[in-house]
XYZ file of C-alpha atoms in Angstrom:
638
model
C -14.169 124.550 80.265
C -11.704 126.533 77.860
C -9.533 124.709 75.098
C -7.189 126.964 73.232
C -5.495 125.765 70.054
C -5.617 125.605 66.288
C -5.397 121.871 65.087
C -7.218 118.216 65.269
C -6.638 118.017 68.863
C -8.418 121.315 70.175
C -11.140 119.631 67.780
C -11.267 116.514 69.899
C -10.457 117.153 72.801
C -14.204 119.496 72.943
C -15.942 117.284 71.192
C -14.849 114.911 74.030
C -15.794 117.182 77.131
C -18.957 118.079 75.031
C -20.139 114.854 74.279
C -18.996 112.239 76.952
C -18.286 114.792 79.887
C -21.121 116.735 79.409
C -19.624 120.146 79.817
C -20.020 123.637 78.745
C -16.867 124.517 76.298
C -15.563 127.188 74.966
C -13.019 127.056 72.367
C -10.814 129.906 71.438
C -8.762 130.058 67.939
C -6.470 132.152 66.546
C -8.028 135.460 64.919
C -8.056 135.484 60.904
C -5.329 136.451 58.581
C -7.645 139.790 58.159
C -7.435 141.502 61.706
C -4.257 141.754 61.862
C -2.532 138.237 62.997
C -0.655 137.881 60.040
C 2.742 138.672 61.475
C 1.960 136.610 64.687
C 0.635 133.271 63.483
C 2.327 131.145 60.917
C 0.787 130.281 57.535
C 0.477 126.361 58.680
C -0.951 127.526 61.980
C -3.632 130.057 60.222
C -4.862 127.451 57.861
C -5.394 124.871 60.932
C -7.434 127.296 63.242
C -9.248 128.096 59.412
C -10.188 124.824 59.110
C -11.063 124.124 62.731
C -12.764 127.325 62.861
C -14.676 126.162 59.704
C -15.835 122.708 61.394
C -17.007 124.479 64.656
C -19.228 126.741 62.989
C -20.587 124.040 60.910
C -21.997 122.347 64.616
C -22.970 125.672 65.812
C -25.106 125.620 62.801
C -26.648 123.109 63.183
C -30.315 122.178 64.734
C -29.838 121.396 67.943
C -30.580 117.663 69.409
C -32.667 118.001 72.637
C -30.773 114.543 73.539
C -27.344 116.817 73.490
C -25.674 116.439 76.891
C -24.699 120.162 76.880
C -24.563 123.034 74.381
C -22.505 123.141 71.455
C -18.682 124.991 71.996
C -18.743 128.489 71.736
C -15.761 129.419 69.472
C -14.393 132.632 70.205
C -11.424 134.204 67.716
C -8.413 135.826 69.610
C -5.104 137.151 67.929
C -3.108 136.634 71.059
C -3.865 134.376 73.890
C -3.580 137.787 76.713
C -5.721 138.758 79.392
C -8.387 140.563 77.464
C -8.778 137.486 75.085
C -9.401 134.928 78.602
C -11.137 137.434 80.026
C -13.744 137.429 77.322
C -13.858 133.602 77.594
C -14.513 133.390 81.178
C -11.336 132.189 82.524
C -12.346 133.610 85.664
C -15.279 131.519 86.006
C -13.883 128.441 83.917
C -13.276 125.063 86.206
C -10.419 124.050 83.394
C -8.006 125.417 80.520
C -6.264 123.514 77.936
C -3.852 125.101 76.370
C -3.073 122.772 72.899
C -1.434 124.949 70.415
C 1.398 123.132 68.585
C 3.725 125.664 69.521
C 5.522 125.271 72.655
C 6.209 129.218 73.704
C 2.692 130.355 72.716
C 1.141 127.595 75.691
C 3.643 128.764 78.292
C 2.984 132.299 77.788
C -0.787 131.289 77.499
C -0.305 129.160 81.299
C 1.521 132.149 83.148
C -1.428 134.807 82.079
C -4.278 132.777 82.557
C -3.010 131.347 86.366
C -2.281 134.931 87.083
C -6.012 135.362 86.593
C -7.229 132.557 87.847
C -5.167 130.572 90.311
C -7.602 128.338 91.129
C -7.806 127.103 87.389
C -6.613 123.630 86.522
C -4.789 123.888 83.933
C -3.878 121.121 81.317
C -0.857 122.599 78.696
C 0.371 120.483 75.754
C 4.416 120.824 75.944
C 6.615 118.674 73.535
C 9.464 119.730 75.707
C 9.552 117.051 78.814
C 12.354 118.886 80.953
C 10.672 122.428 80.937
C 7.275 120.783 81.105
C 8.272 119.386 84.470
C 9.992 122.913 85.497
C 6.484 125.307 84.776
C 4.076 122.552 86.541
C 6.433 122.999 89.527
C 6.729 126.562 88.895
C 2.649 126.880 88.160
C 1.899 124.507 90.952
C 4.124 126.854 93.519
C 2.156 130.289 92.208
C -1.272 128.491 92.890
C 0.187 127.591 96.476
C 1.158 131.071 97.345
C -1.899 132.803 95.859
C -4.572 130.409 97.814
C -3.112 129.688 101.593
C -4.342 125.904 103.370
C -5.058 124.758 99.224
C -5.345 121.366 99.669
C -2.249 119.280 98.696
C -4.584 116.923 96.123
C -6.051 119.896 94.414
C -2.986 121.423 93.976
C -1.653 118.089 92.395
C -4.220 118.152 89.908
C -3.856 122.224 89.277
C -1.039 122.018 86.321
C -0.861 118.959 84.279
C 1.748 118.860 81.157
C 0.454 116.421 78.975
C 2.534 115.733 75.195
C 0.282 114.079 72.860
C 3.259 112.937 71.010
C 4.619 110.932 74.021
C 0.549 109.731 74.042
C 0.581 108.329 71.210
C 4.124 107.352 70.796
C 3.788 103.665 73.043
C 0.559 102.989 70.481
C 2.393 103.613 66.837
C 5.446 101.982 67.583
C 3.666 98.539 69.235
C 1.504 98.721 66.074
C 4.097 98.077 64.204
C 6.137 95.774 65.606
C 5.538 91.914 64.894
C 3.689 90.407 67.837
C 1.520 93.268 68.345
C 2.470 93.500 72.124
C 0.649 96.910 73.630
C 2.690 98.057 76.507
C 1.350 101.134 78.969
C 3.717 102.592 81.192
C 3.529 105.358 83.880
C 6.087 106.478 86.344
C 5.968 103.453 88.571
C 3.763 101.093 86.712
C 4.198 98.849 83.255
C 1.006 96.871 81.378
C 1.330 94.576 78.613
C -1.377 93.888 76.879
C -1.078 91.794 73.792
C -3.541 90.828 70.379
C -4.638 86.757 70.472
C -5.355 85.100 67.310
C -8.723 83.438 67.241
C -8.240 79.920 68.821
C -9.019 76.674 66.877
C -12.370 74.700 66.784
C -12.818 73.187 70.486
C -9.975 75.460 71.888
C -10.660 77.734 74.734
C -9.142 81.313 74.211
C -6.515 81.974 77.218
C -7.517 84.908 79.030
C -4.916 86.439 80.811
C -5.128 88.153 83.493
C -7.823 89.949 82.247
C -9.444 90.296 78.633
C -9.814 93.786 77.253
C -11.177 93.653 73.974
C -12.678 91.461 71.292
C -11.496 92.442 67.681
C -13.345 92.504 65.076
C -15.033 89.165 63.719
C -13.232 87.751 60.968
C -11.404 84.476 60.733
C -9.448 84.572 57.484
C -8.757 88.420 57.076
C -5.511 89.181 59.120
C -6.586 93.265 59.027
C -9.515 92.254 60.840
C -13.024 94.458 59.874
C -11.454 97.730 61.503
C -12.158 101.142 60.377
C -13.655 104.160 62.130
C -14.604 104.965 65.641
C -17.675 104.316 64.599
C -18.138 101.337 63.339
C -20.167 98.986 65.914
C -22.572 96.237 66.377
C -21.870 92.498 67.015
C -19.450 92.497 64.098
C -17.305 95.433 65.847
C -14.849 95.359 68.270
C -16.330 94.707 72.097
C -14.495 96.903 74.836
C -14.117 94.923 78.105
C -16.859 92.263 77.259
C -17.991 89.750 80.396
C -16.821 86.484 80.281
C -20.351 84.959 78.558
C -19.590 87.472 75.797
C -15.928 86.035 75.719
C -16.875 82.758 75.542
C -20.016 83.047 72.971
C -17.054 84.503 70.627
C -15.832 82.268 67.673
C -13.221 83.697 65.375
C -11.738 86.520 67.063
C -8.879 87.593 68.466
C -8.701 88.977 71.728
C -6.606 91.882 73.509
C -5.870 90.201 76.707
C -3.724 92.193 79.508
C -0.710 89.634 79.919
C 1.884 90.785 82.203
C 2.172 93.535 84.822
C 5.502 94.412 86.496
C 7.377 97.559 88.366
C 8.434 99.969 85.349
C 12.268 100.358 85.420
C 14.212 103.091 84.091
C 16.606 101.352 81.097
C 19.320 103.390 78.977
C 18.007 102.978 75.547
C 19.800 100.436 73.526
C 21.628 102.976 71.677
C 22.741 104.820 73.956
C 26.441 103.319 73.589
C 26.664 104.678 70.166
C 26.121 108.102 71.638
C 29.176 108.065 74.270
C 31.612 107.757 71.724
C 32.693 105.517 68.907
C 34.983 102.160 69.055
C 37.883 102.077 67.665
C 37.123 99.388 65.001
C 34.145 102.396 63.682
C 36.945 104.288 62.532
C 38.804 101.817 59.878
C 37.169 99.098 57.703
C 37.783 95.143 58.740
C 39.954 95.302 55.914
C 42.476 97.599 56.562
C 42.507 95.891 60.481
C 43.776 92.889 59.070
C 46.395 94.713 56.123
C 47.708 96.700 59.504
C 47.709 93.472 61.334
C 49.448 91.918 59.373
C 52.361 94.352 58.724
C 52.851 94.391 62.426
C 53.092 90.515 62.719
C 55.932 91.008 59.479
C 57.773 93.610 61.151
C 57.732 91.387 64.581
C 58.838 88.295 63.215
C 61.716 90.101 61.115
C 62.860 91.947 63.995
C 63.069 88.194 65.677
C 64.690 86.988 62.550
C 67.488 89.449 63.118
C 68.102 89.014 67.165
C 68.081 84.945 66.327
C 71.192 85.776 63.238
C 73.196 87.900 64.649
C 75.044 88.437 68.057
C 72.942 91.469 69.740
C 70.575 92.402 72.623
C 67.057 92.278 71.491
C 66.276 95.470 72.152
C 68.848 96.193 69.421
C 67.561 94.145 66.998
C 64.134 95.612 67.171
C 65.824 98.519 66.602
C 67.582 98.369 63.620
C 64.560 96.772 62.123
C 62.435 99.659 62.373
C 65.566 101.864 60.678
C 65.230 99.592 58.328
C 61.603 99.955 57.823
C 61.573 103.262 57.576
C 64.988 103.386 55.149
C 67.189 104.886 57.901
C 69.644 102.627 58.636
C 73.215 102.181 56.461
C 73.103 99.840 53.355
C 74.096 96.348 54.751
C 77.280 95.982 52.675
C 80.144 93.520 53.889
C 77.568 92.316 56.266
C 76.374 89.093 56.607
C 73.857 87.524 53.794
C 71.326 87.021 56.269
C 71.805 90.401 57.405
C 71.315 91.576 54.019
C 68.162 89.357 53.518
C 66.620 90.456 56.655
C 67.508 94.451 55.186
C 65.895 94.013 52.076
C 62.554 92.096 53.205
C 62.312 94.831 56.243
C 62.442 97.908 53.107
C 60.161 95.864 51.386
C 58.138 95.925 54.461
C 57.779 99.517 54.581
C 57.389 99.993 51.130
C 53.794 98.209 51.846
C 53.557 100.473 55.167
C 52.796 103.382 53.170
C 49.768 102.754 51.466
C 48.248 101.269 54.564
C 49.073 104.303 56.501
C 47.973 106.573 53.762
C 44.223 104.774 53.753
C 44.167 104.651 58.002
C 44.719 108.404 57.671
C 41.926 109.014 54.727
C 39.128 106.936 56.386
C 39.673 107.891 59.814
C 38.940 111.461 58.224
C 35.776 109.917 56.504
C 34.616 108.805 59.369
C 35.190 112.011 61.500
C 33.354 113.810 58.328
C 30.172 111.380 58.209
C 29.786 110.700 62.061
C 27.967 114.294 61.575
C 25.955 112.830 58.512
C 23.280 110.903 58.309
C 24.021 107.058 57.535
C 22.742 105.426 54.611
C 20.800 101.607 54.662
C 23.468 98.856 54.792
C 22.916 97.259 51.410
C 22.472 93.700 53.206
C 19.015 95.249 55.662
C 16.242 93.516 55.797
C 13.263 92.975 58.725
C 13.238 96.717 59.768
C 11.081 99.131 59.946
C 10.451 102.153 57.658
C 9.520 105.022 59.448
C 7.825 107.981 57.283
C 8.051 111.274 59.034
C 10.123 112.784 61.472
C 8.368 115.222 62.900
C 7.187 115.326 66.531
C 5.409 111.907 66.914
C 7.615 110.597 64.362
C 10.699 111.501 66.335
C 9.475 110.212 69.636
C 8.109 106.869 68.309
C 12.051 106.650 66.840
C 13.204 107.319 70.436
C 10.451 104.546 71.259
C 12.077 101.901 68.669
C 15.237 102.712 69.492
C 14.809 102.010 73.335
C 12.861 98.500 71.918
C 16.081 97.902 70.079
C 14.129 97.620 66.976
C 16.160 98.213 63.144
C 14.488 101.190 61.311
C 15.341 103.287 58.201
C 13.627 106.641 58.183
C 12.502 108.943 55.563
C 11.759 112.625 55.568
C 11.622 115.183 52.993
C 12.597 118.236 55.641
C 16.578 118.042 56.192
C 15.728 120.140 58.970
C 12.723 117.911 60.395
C 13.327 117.921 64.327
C 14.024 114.053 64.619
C 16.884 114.504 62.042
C 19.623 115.140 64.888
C 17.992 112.428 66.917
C 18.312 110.230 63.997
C 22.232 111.187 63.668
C 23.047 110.640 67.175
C 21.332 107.176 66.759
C 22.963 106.190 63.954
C 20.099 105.472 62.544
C 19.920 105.177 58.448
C 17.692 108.157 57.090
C 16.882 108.944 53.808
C 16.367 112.950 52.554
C 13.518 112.660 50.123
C 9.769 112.660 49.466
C 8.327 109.208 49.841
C 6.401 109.790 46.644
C 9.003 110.241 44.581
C 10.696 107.297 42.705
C 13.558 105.756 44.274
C 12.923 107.071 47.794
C 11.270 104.328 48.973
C 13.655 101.446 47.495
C 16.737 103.371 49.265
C 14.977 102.764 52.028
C 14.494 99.010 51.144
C 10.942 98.722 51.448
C 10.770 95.576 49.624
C 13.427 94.062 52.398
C 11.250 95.668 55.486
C 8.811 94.026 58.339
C 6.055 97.461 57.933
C 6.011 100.977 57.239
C 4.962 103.714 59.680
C 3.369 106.381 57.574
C 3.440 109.089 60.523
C 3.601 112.491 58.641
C 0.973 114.861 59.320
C -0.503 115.047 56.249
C -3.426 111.850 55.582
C -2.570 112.002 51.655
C 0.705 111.632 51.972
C 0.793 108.975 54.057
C -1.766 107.650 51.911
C 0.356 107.823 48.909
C 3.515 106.085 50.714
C 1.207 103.159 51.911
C 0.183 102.691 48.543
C 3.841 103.202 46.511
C 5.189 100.644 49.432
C 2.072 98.224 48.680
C 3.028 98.251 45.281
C 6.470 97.593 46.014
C 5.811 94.824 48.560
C 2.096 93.503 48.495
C 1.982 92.086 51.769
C 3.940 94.514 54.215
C 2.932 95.525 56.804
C 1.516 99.039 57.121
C 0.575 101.501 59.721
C -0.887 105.050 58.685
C -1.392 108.047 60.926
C -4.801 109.239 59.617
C -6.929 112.245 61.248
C -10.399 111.969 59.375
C -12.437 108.311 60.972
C -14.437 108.372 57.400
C -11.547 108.749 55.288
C -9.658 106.117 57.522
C -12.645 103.986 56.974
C -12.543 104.308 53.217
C -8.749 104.081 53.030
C -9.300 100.598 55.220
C -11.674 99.303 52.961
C -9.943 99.525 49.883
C -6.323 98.478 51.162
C -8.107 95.269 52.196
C -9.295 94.557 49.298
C -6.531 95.119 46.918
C -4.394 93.192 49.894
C -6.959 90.925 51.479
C -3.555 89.267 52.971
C -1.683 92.239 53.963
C -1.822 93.735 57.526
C -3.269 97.230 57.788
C -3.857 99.714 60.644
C -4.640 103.172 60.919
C -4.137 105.525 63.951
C -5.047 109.013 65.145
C -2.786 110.960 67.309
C -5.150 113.369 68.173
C -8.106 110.246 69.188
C -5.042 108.496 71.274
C -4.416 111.643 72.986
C -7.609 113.666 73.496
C -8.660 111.444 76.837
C -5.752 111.698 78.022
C -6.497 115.670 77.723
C -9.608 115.073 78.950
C -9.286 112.828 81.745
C -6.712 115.639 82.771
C -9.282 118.490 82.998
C -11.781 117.084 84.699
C -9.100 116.430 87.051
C -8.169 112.607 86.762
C -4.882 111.473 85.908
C -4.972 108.877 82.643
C -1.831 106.353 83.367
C -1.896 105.144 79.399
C -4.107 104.382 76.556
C -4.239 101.292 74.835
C -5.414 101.520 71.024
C -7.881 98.708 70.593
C -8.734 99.411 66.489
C -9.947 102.690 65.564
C -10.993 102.695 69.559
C -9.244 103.273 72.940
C -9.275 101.977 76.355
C -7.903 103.667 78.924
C -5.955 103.126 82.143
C -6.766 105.485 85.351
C -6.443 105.160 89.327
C -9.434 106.514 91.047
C -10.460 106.739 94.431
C -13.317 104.608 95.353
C -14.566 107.326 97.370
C -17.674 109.310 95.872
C -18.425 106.394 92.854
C -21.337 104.345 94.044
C -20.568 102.401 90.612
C -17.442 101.476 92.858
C -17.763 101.697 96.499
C -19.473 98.697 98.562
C -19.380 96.127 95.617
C -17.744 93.695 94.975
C -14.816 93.279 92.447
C -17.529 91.228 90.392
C -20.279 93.659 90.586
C -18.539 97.001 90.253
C -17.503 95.006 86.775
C -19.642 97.263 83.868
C -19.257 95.242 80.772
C -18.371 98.043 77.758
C -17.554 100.621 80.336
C -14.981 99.442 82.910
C -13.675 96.886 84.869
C -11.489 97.003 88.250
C -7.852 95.545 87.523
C -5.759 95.945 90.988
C -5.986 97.846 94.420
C -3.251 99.974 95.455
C -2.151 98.860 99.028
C -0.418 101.822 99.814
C -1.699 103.732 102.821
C -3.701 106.818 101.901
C -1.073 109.360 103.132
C 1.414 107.612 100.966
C 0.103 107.953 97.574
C 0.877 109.579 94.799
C -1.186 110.498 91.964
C 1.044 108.417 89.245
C 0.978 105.297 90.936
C 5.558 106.047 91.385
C 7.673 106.706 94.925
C 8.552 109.457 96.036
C 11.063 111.551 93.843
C 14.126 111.517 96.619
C 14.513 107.437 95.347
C 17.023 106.187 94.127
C 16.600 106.676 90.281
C 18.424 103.238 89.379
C 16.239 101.099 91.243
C 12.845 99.243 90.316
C 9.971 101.555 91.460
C 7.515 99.772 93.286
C 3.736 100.427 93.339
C 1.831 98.340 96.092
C -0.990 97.430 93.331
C -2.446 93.965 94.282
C -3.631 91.727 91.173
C -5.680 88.740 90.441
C -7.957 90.222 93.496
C -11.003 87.677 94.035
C -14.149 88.496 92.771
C -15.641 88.533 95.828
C -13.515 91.206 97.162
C -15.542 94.083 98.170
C -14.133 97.377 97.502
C -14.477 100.324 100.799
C -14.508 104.240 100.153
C -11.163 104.502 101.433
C -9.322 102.127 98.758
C -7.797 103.203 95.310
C -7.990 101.045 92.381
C -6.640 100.961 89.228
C -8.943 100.545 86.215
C -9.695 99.923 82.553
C -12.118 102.424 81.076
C -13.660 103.133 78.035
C -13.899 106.998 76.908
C -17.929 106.615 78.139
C -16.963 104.839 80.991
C -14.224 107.185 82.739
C -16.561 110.129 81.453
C -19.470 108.567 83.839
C -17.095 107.674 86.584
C -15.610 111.168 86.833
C -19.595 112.610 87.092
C -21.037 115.599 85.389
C -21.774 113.169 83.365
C -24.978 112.410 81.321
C -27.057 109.652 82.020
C -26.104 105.750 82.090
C -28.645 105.004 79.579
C -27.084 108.167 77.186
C -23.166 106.859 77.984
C -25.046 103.685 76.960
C -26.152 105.220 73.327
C -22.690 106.685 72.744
């Protein structure tokens, strides 16, 4: 297996085929500033493949442990991704490429050399880009088909998968976040909802769901919980799917319990209103509605005043009150003194037009000029969210909040960050400004907000907000995106106990999204991952076919406690199925997709080679479903 990139996820995602798949990797970076990639690579991207390249050697270097499942990565250096460079990592032999780069254009130039090469590879290519994503799997798909005649149509599915680990993660940060701690996974045709269980009382019996994923941490009077890095295990750590003795036997924890299942439905974000255009009342304050309203309701009755006195068609009297109004009409003089009256109130009138009309015209320009700037907070916000980065997880965990229909105020220090126009086309309040610096934080009004989503890509900066909003607000709420499991550990430890009360979480974009990766190479499509602490579970359909773990059991005793546990059958007939679970793409787009997954199946039920199931996984567990695997006993260790 080849991975290709220069940042944390290359990192994981071949330490993940390494240690849990068991496969040989090779990992190719960019060349050094020295030979010549200067001009090619950007500064950010040299210092990441630097660093990467820095932590690889470090394991080649290392004594090797005869318990290893396979050989450490062999890191190769390569200026630019062409055929020489795959050639001289095997592409021609490989079973898998992942191209992971953080650059969109350098992984689709990557994909069309490498499947010219190769068209049997499968190839897995991070995209942030959705709509061309979808395009160049079609388009790569289509190449493999006309290069290998009679492939078979599952193969093919599985050659080109376009994977974002922003969208990955996205569904994690945001539910973190959010009061209630609901978990939601959602494919194409098929939504989860998992949700976090506080421990239950003395004599109470926790309610399981329809299925209980996780135990948290043991605790009963710290509302963080004992969390802290992926590796941090024992009785006291959190249990992946435990048995129902283990359940029971627990006093004091929560529980991550799957709670609902249903079709998943295509909805227009919440937002999405603002976006079509802007009502009428958006252009002029409530104030001036009512100075203009009532104007009109003076010039109407006057105009009535004047039909009721004198001897003339209404249509006439309206009339002359508008010349009036606007100081056209004759002086009233020899006419009657109500005429007169009526003349001077209606000038009067229109003397008070002026200014109104004057401030219509100056804040329907202000509001032309600033429906192309970013909004500030409303001074009166409170129970929002502060979101901290608006990069390329921060802008689609926005997108995420925003479709929720959740309030959030975001702060970035790049004006030109890529979620800035989403944030302006959602209306959404943004503040320009490092989150470190004094001030920034209150404009944002942290001390008013529900948590903070510290999502830059930086650990010390989001670090340094957590703490500045701590300070500001001891017990909010706070959710940092942190890379390093021993820094995340210490950074745990201490926030809990300056803030033994205060809710903390911290979350790795490159941990939630490397299975995914994974899962995807070794040709296995992952329908969602569900962050259970510093862990993750996974969600994946597999056929029963070829797993002995699975086929000829029951629902009961293909149940592996810690590894993975059957949750519904798809019912669909074999030719019918689809890898992601959805209908066909010529369905109507509007309506509810359904699935054919059967739940609550009875223990008893025994599964045949011919079914499909739908499971929850840990990273060990998929790894020794999907085979070229290590050992039970060494998924067992790990």
């Amino acid at each position: 297996m080849i991975v290709c990139g220069d940042d944390a996820l290359a990192e994981r995602l071949a330490a993940e085929l390494r240690k849990l798949y068991g496969e040989q990797v090779t990992v190719v970076v960019p060349g050094s500033p020295g030979d010549g990639v200067a001009g090619r690579v950007a500064p950010a991207a040299r210092a990441r493949a630097a660093a990467l390249l820095a932590r690889m050697q470090s394991v080649l270097g290392r004594t090797p442990d005869p318990d290893e499942p396979a050989a450490p990565p062999r890191v190769q250096q390569a200026a630019v991704l062409d055929e020489q460079a795959f050639a001289d990592a095997g592409v021609t032999e490989a079973r898998a490429l992942a191209l992971v780069h953080d650059d969109d254009e350098i992984n689709i130039r990557a994909a069309l050399v490498a499947r010219r090469l190769n068209p049997q590879l499968r190839l897995v290519i991070r995209l942030y880009n959705r709509s061309l994503g979808r395009h160049l799997a079609d388009l790569l798909d289509q190449a493999a088909a006309l290069s290998t005649p009679g492939l078979d149509p599952e193969s093919l599915d599985n050659s080109t998968t376009v994977l974002s680990d922003a969208d990955t993660a996205a569904p994690a940060l945001a539910a973190t976040a959010v009061a209630g701690t609901s978990k939601i996974v959602q494919a194409d045709g098929l939504l989860l909802r998992a949700v976090e269980r506080t421990p239950p009382g003395p004599g109470q019996v926790p309610d399981p769901g329809l299925a209980t994923l996780a135990l948290l941490s043991a605790t009963t009077n710290d509302p963080a919980g004992s969390e802290g890095s992926d590796s941090d295990d024992g009785r006291d750590g959190p249990r992946l799917l435990p048995d129902d003795a283990t359940v029971a036997a627990a006093t004091g924890r929560g529980t991550v319990v799957l709670e609902t299942i249903a079709p998943a439905e295509r909805t227009a974000p919440s937002w999405s209103s603002a976006t079509r255009g802007m009502p009428f009342g958006s252009f002029f304050s409530r104030r001036l509605r009512w100075s203009l309203f009532g104007l009109t309701a003076s010039v109407l009755g006057l105009a009535i005043a004047t039909w009721a006195t004198g001897d003339m068609h209404p249509l006439r009297a309206g009339y002359l009150t508008l010349l009036d109004l606007f100081a056209i009409d004759d002086p009233a003089i020899g006419e009657p003194t109500a005429r007169k009256v009526l003349q001077l109130l209606t000038g009067l009138a229109g003397l008070l037009l002026l200014p109104v009309l004057l401030a219509a015209v100056l804040e329907a320009l202000g509001t032309f000029r600033t429906s192309a700037a970013l909004r500030r907070p409303p001074r009166g916000l409170s129970g929002h969210i502060v979101l901290l980065g608006l990069g390329k997880v921060g802008t689609r965990v926005l997108s995420r909040l925003g479709e929720l229909g959740i309030p959030v105020v975001c702060v970035e220090a790049d004006p030109e960050a890529r979620g800035i126009p989403l944030a302006r086309s959602m209306r959404v309040p943004t503040v320009i400004g490092d989150a470190a610096s004094d001030g920034v934080l209150e404009a944002a009004k942290i001390h008013r907000a529900a948590a903070l989503l510290a999502l830059t890509s930086v650990d010390t900066t989001n670090l340094e907000a957590a703490l500045s909003a701590r300070a500001l607000k001891p017990d909010l709420r706070v959710v940092l995106r942190l890379y390093d499991d021993a820094f995340a550990a210490a950074v745990y430890r201490t926030l809990r106990a300056a803030h033994p009360r205060a809710l903390t979480r911290s979350r790795s974009v490159s941990t939630l999204a490397a299975p995914a990766f994974a899962g995807a190479m070794m040709g296995r499509q992952i329908l969602g991952a569900v962050p259970v602490e510093r862990s993750v579970l996974l969600f994946a359909a597999l056929e029963v076919a070829g797993h002995p773990q699975l086929a000829g059991r029951t629902i009961a005793e293909s149940f592996r406690p810690g590894h993975w546990r059957v949750l519904a059958l798809d019912a669909t007939e074999p030719a019918e199925r689809r890898p992601d679970l959805s209908a066909g793409p010529e369905d109507d787009e509007s309506a509810p997709r359904p699935t054919g997954l059967v739940w609550n199946l009875h223990p008893g039920h025994v599964l045949h080679p011919q079914d499909r199931v739908v499971l929850a996984a840990t990273r060990q567990g998929l790894a020794e479903l999907l085979g070229r695997s290590h050992s039970p006993n060494r998924a067992d260790q790990a």
